[in-house]
mmCIF file of C-alpha atoms in Angstrom:
data_model
loop_
_atom_site.group_PDB
_atom_site.id
_atom_site.type_symbol
_atom_site.label_atom_id
_atom_site.label_comp_id
_atom_site.label_asym_id
_atom_site.label_seq_id
_atom_site.Cartn_x
_atom_site.Cartn_y
_atom_site.Cartn_z
ATOM 1 C CA MET A 1 18.628 13.966 -22.125
ATOM 2 C CA ASN A 2 19.680 11.910 -25.325
ATOM 3 C CA THR A 3 16.499 11.518 -27.480
ATOM 4 C CA THR A 4 17.734 8.502 -28.567
ATOM 5 C CA GLU A 5 19.804 6.705 -26.069
ATOM 6 C CA PHE A 6 16.633 7.924 -23.261
ATOM 7 C CA ILE A 7 13.905 5.735 -26.016
ATOM 8 C CA ASN A 8 16.276 3.023 -25.456
ATOM 9 C CA ARG A 9 16.233 3.453 -21.956
ATOM 10 C CA ILE A 10 11.833 3.360 -22.440
ATOM 11 C CA ASP A 11 12.906 -0.265 -24.999
ATOM 12 C CA GLN A 12 14.955 -2.164 -21.912
ATOM 13 C CA ILE A 13 12.638 -1.916 -20.049
ATOM 14 C CA LEU A 14 9.432 -2.820 -22.057
ATOM 15 C CA LYS A 15 11.862 -6.030 -22.524
ATOM 16 C CA PHE A 16 12.921 -6.563 -18.850
ATOM 17 C CA HIS A 17 8.841 -6.293 -18.555
ATOM 18 C CA ASP A 18 8.313 -8.117 -20.797
ATOM 19 C CA LEU A 19 5.300 -5.560 -21.664
ATOM 20 C CA SER A 20 4.286 -4.272 -25.645
ATOM 21 C CA ALA A 21 4.512 -0.970 -26.087
ATOM 22 C CA SER A 22 0.283 -0.551 -25.177
ATOM 23 C CA VAL A 23 0.681 -2.252 -22.373
ATOM 24 C CA PHE A 24 2.737 -0.257 -20.973
ATOM 25 C CA ALA A 25 0.578 2.715 -21.706
ATOM 26 C CA ASP A 26 -1.992 2.017 -20.319
ATOM 27 C CA THR A 27 0.248 1.209 -16.890
ATOM 28 C CA ILE A 28 1.465 4.513 -16.602
ATOM 29 C CA GLY A 29 -2.168 5.861 -17.466
ATOM 30 C CA VAL A 30 -0.201 7.881 -20.838
ATOM 31 C CA GLN A 31 -2.312 7.799 -24.178
ATOM 32 C CA ARG A 32 -1.573 4.762 -26.532
ATOM 33 C CA SER A 33 -0.393 7.273 -29.348
ATOM 34 C CA SER A 34 2.022 9.255 -27.012
ATOM 35 C CA ILE A 35 4.860 5.731 -26.753
ATOM 36 C CA SER A 36 4.378 5.634 -29.615
ATOM 37 C CA HIS A 37 5.321 8.828 -31.536
ATOM 38 C CA LEU A 38 7.795 8.865 -28.264
ATOM 39 C CA LEU A 39 8.930 5.216 -29.571
ATOM 40 C CA ALA A 40 9.229 7.228 -33.462
ATOM 41 C CA GLY A 41 11.333 9.869 -32.829
ATOM 42 C CA ARG A 42 9.113 11.894 -33.325
ATOM 43 C CA ASN A 43 8.149 13.765 -29.693
ATOM 44 C CA LYS A 44 10.374 14.948 -26.418
ATOM 45 C CA PRO A 45 9.603 12.585 -23.440
ATOM 46 C CA SER A 46 7.597 15.657 -21.422
ATOM 47 C CA LEU A 47 8.636 15.558 -16.763
ATOM 48 C CA GLU A 48 4.828 14.361 -16.439
ATOM 49 C CA PHE A 49 5.676 10.964 -19.071
ATOM 50 C CA VAL A 50 9.421 10.584 -17.428
ATOM 51 C CA LEU A 51 7.402 10.902 -13.532
ATOM 52 C CA LYS A 52 5.496 8.450 -14.711
ATOM 53 C CA VAL A 53 7.486 6.377 -15.877
ATOM 54 C CA VAL A 54 9.405 6.664 -11.981
ATOM 55 C CA THR A 55 6.290 6.377 -10.009
ATOM 56 C CA SER A 56 5.499 2.888 -11.927
ATOM 57 C CA PHE A 57 8.416 0.912 -12.299
ATOM 58 C CA PRO A 58 9.778 1.329 -9.092
ATOM 59 C CA ASP A 59 12.946 -0.707 -10.592
ATOM 60 C CA VAL A 60 14.236 2.278 -12.962
ATOM 61 C CA ASP A 61 16.039 5.917 -11.135
ATOM 62 C CA LEU A 62 15.381 8.252 -12.357
ATOM 63 C CA TYR A 63 18.439 9.874 -13.614
ATOM 64 C CA TRP A 64 19.789 6.145 -15.827
ATOM 65 C CA LEU A 65 16.558 6.971 -17.242
ATOM 66 C CA LEU A 66 17.400 10.536 -18.001
ATOM 67 C CA PHE A 67 21.097 10.453 -17.709
ATOM 68 C CA GLY A 68 22.426 6.572 -18.548
ATOM 69 C CA GLU A 69 24.505 7.485 -15.098
ATOM 70 C CA GLY A 70 23.247 3.953 -12.587
ATOM 71 C CA SER A 71 21.879 0.717 -13.650
ATOM 72 C CA PHE A 72 19.267 -0.911 -14.583
ATOM 73 C CA PRO A 73 17.568 -2.525 -13.134
ATOM 74 C CA LYS A 74 17.709 -0.166 -9.653
ATOM 75 C CA LYS A 75 19.974 -1.576 -7.327
ATOM 76 C CA ALA A 76 18.467 -2.156 -3.564
ATOM 77 C CA LYS A 77 19.683 0.092 -1.126
ATOM 78 C CA ALA A 78 20.096 -1.278 1.452
ATOM 79 C CA ALA A 79 18.434 -1.153 5.330
ATOM 80 C CA PRO A 80 20.579 0.833 7.764
ATOM 81 C CA ILE A 81 21.491 -1.464 10.759
ATOM 82 C CA GLU A 82 18.907 -0.685 13.456
ATOM 83 C CA GLU A 83 21.182 -0.834 16.702
ATOM 84 C CA PRO A 84 18.803 -2.536 19.455
ATOM 85 C CA GLU A 85 17.065 -1.939 21.555
ATOM 86 C CA SER A 86 18.219 -2.099 25.317
ATOM 87 C CA LYS A 87 15.811 -2.753 27.849
ATOM 88 C CA GLU A 88 17.623 -2.167 30.274
ATOM 89 C CA VAL A 89 17.475 1.578 32.106
ATOM 90 C CA VAL A 90 20.743 3.193 33.606
ATOM 91 C CA LYS A 91 19.603 5.691 36.661
ATOM 92 C CA ASN A 92 22.299 7.062 37.838
ATOM 93 C CA GLU A 93 22.395 10.417 40.453
ATOM 94 C CA VAL A 94 23.638 13.636 39.582
ATOM 95 C CA SER A 95 25.144 15.599 42.283
ATOM 96 C CA HIS A 96 25.846 19.188 41.530
ATOM 97 C CA ALA A 97 29.325 18.233 42.636
ATOM 98 C CA ASP A 98 29.684 16.976 38.562
ATOM 99 C CA PHE A 99 28.446 20.212 37.011
ATOM 100 C CA PRO A 100 30.731 23.223 37.170
ATOM 101 C CA ARG A 101 28.079 25.582 37.077
ATOM 102 C CA SER A 102 26.626 26.316 40.157
ATOM 103 C CA GLU A 103 23.140 26.614 39.165
ATOM 104 C CA ALA A 104 20.630 23.862 39.554
ATOM 105 C CA ILE A 105 19.534 21.429 36.423
ATOM 106 C CA ASP A 106 15.985 22.377 35.354
ATOM 107 C CA LYS A 107 15.675 20.088 32.400
ATOM 108 C CA ILE A 108 17.128 17.529 30.383
ATOM 109 C CA VAL A 109 16.453 17.123 26.981
ATOM 110 C CA ILE A 110 17.060 13.890 24.923
ATOM 111 C CA PHE A 111 17.278 14.329 20.981
ATOM 112 C CA TYR A 112 17.340 11.126 19.021
ATOM 113 C CA SER A 113 17.976 10.605 15.172
ATOM 114 C CA ASP A 114 14.883 10.803 14.018
ATOM 115 C CA GLY A 115 14.048 14.013 14.965
ATOM 116 C CA SER A 116 11.507 13.903 18.335
ATOM 117 C CA PHE A 117 12.458 14.294 21.598
ATOM 118 C CA LYS A 118 12.132 13.456 25.363
ATOM 119 C CA SER A 119 11.902 16.212 27.652
ATOM 120 C CA TYR A 120 12.735 15.092 31.258
ATOM 121 C CA SER A 121 12.210 17.664 34.139
ATOM 122 C CA GLU A 122 12.248 17.766 38.282
ATOM 123 C CA LYS A 123 8.230 18.631 37.821
ATOM 124 C CA GLY A 124 8.098 15.579 35.035
ATOM 125 C CA SER A 125 6.667 17.624 32.574
#
């Protein structure tokens, strides 16, 4: 991480949000002198400082702040398109002829994309 470029990115955040260094320090929860020393190049940013910035300002991308990669303000990620839930329940009778094995089906488990599952058995559990 280049400290000079990091300081420039902090300046961009201050200008974008129209904040003074002291208000910025108060917002992220650090001492005002910490910001002053950082902006003057006397101190390097700590991991705690960086995390406070990205936590306090959701439009700041971590990789942009550290390395200048990406963009500021951070582009919102598009929400995934969800398929509408079907209200129609289709029941199909399944016979043993549909399966090459001779064993009876004991349980059917359906796994959903969110990691949950539903288990069906002849016993109703």
